[in-house]
Amino acid sequence: MQQAQSPTPGTLNEALALIAQQQADMARLHAAHASWMRAVAHDLRAPLRHVVSFAPLLKESVDELAAAAPQAVHAAEDAHEFASTMERAARKMSAMLDGLVHISRAARAELQPELVDWVALTVPLVQALQAQYPQVQWSLPTPAQVPVLAHAEWLRVAMQALLDNAIKFSARQEPPQVQVQAWPLADGWWRLVVQDNGAGFNDSRAQQLGELFQRMHHENEFDGVGCGLALVSTVAQRHGARWGVQSQPGMGCTVSLDWPGAR
């Protein structure tokens, strides 16, 4: 059998130089992305703030003109409607920018995974929501401990997004119900589940979820801009976890995270 030859100093130096060049290129890409996100987070907000701030002033001016010219009352009503539409659109775009910045941070953050007790992390989130939404009936996880490998703060962010979604989409039920469960899988993995009895949707469209600004309901039905599950998807992927959704219209929604744990 022919033995593999050791790399010569020349080829080794070339490889090291190539790696250094790739690292430098990656650093420049990260810097460019960070600069772009600063522009999104700050510079693009200025015109939105102007729209939101001047819309009420426009309405006041229209009211003064209508008072001086009563025959223009219908035009004043139209102007009010137009200004309100502009204001709502600006607020929605601001929320979309917030979501984009948050997801970008989740995608770029330096992770420091450690062994985290998912129960100890999740129960305080549920307790805070119980105080805020006393009408919701909760079913809490039964295992005493669920050890998973995660960056604790980003796992908390993902769980908060799932719980907020469950409350939002079940709010019209009598009563709203949210179940939070976990059970072990093979090789030390855990399945983390948040289930609600809310509006649900046709899960044939579920593959769209996890993409930025994708919604399963019209914005007139439920608020939000479609960033919650995109954030959960980003956090899960960065941890090597898998996530899935099961739902039917009027039958609620179940989101599961298959998360690596301690072997």
XYZ file of C-alpha atoms in Angstrom, residues 70-215:
146
model
C -67.897 72.599 6.065
C -68.584 71.544 2.483
C -65.269 69.657 2.531
C -66.285 67.308 5.348
C -66.211 64.211 3.116
C -62.784 65.103 1.782
C -61.631 65.514 5.394
C -62.912 62.039 6.245
C -60.999 60.586 3.311
C -57.855 62.429 4.357
C -58.216 61.018 7.894
C -58.454 57.511 6.463
C -55.421 58.021 4.247
C -53.344 59.391 7.136
C -54.380 56.486 9.378
C -53.364 53.995 6.680
C -49.972 55.678 6.343
C -49.480 55.575 10.100
C -50.398 51.883 10.380
C -48.082 50.996 7.495
C -45.188 52.890 9.070
C -45.714 51.173 12.422
C -45.848 47.794 10.698
C -42.623 48.472 8.822
C -40.973 49.517 12.083
C -42.042 46.214 13.636
C -40.670 44.344 10.612
C -37.328 46.108 11.042
C -37.313 45.136 14.721
C -37.894 41.499 13.759
C -35.210 41.593 11.068
C -32.640 43.013 13.479
C -33.516 40.445 16.158
C -33.216 37.523 13.743
C -29.937 38.873 12.399
C -28.545 39.012 15.923
C -29.657 35.446 16.526
C -27.927 34.357 13.317
C -24.645 36.092 14.156
C -24.427 35.792 17.940
C -21.534 33.891 19.429
C -23.036 30.842 21.094
C -21.742 29.432 24.360
C -23.635 26.162 24.727
C -23.899 24.617 28.156
C -26.118 22.095 29.875
C -29.392 23.902 30.588
C -32.431 22.616 32.473
C -35.219 23.462 30.047
C -37.880 23.087 32.771
C -36.142 25.563 35.078
C -35.777 27.956 32.130
C -39.354 27.638 30.821
C -41.459 27.601 34.007
C -40.623 31.223 34.987
C -41.649 32.344 31.490
C -44.978 30.556 31.899
C -45.500 31.980 35.380
C -45.000 35.532 34.083
C -47.542 34.882 31.322
C -49.988 33.337 33.811
C -49.997 36.599 35.740
C -50.474 38.587 32.537
C -53.124 36.297 30.989
C -55.075 34.708 33.864
C -57.769 33.438 31.467
C -55.347 30.979 29.834
C -55.362 27.392 31.096
C -51.832 26.010 31.256
C -50.489 22.477 31.299
C -46.874 22.492 32.468
C -44.088 19.993 31.698
C -44.136 16.861 33.840
C -40.423 15.855 33.873
C -38.548 17.245 36.849
C -35.557 18.055 34.678
C -34.919 18.273 30.950
C -31.169 18.733 30.383
C -30.448 20.173 26.935
C -27.320 21.613 25.363
C -28.000 25.259 24.568
C -27.004 28.858 24.929
C -29.475 29.642 27.711
C -30.430 33.162 26.645
C -31.214 32.214 23.050
C -33.180 29.152 24.121
C -35.159 31.475 26.395
C -35.803 33.812 23.443
C -37.085 30.907 21.322
C -39.374 29.607 24.081
C -40.752 33.094 24.726
C -41.609 33.431 21.034
C -43.420 30.066 21.017
C -45.386 30.861 24.182
C -46.354 34.322 22.911
C -47.590 32.797 19.651
C -49.624 30.162 21.492
C -51.351 32.808 23.593
C -52.018 35.071 20.615
C -53.608 32.434 18.418
C -55.672 30.826 21.197
C -56.923 34.101 22.710
C -60.406 33.787 21.106
C -61.088 30.309 22.450
C -63.208 29.653 25.537
C -61.043 28.987 27.395
C -57.617 29.451 25.784
C -55.400 26.446 26.501
C -51.643 26.053 26.172
C -49.761 22.823 26.884
C -46.008 22.809 27.437
C -44.504 19.328 27.325
C -41.222 17.458 26.939
C -40.254 13.834 26.517
C -36.961 12.058 25.866
C -35.826 10.827 22.472
C -32.902 8.602 21.485
C -29.262 9.537 22.140
C -30.075 11.990 24.901
C -32.214 14.279 22.714
C -35.465 15.827 23.962
C -38.662 16.829 22.198
C -39.872 20.204 23.497
C -43.500 20.942 22.621
C -45.802 23.964 22.833
C -49.416 23.209 21.866
C -52.424 25.526 21.777
C -56.133 25.143 21.007
C -56.261 28.239 18.844
C -57.133 29.195 15.287
C -54.722 26.782 13.615
C -54.121 26.680 9.863
C -53.779 24.230 7.002
C -50.440 22.564 7.695
C -49.891 21.916 3.994
C -48.551 25.482 4.077
C -46.318 24.835 7.082
C -43.169 24.678 4.951
C -43.482 28.462 4.542
C -43.194 28.990 8.273
C -39.737 29.756 9.531
C -39.170 32.100 6.596
C -39.031 35.801 7.309
C -42.378 37.684 7.283
C -44.422 34.553 6.463
C -47.894 34.509 8.041
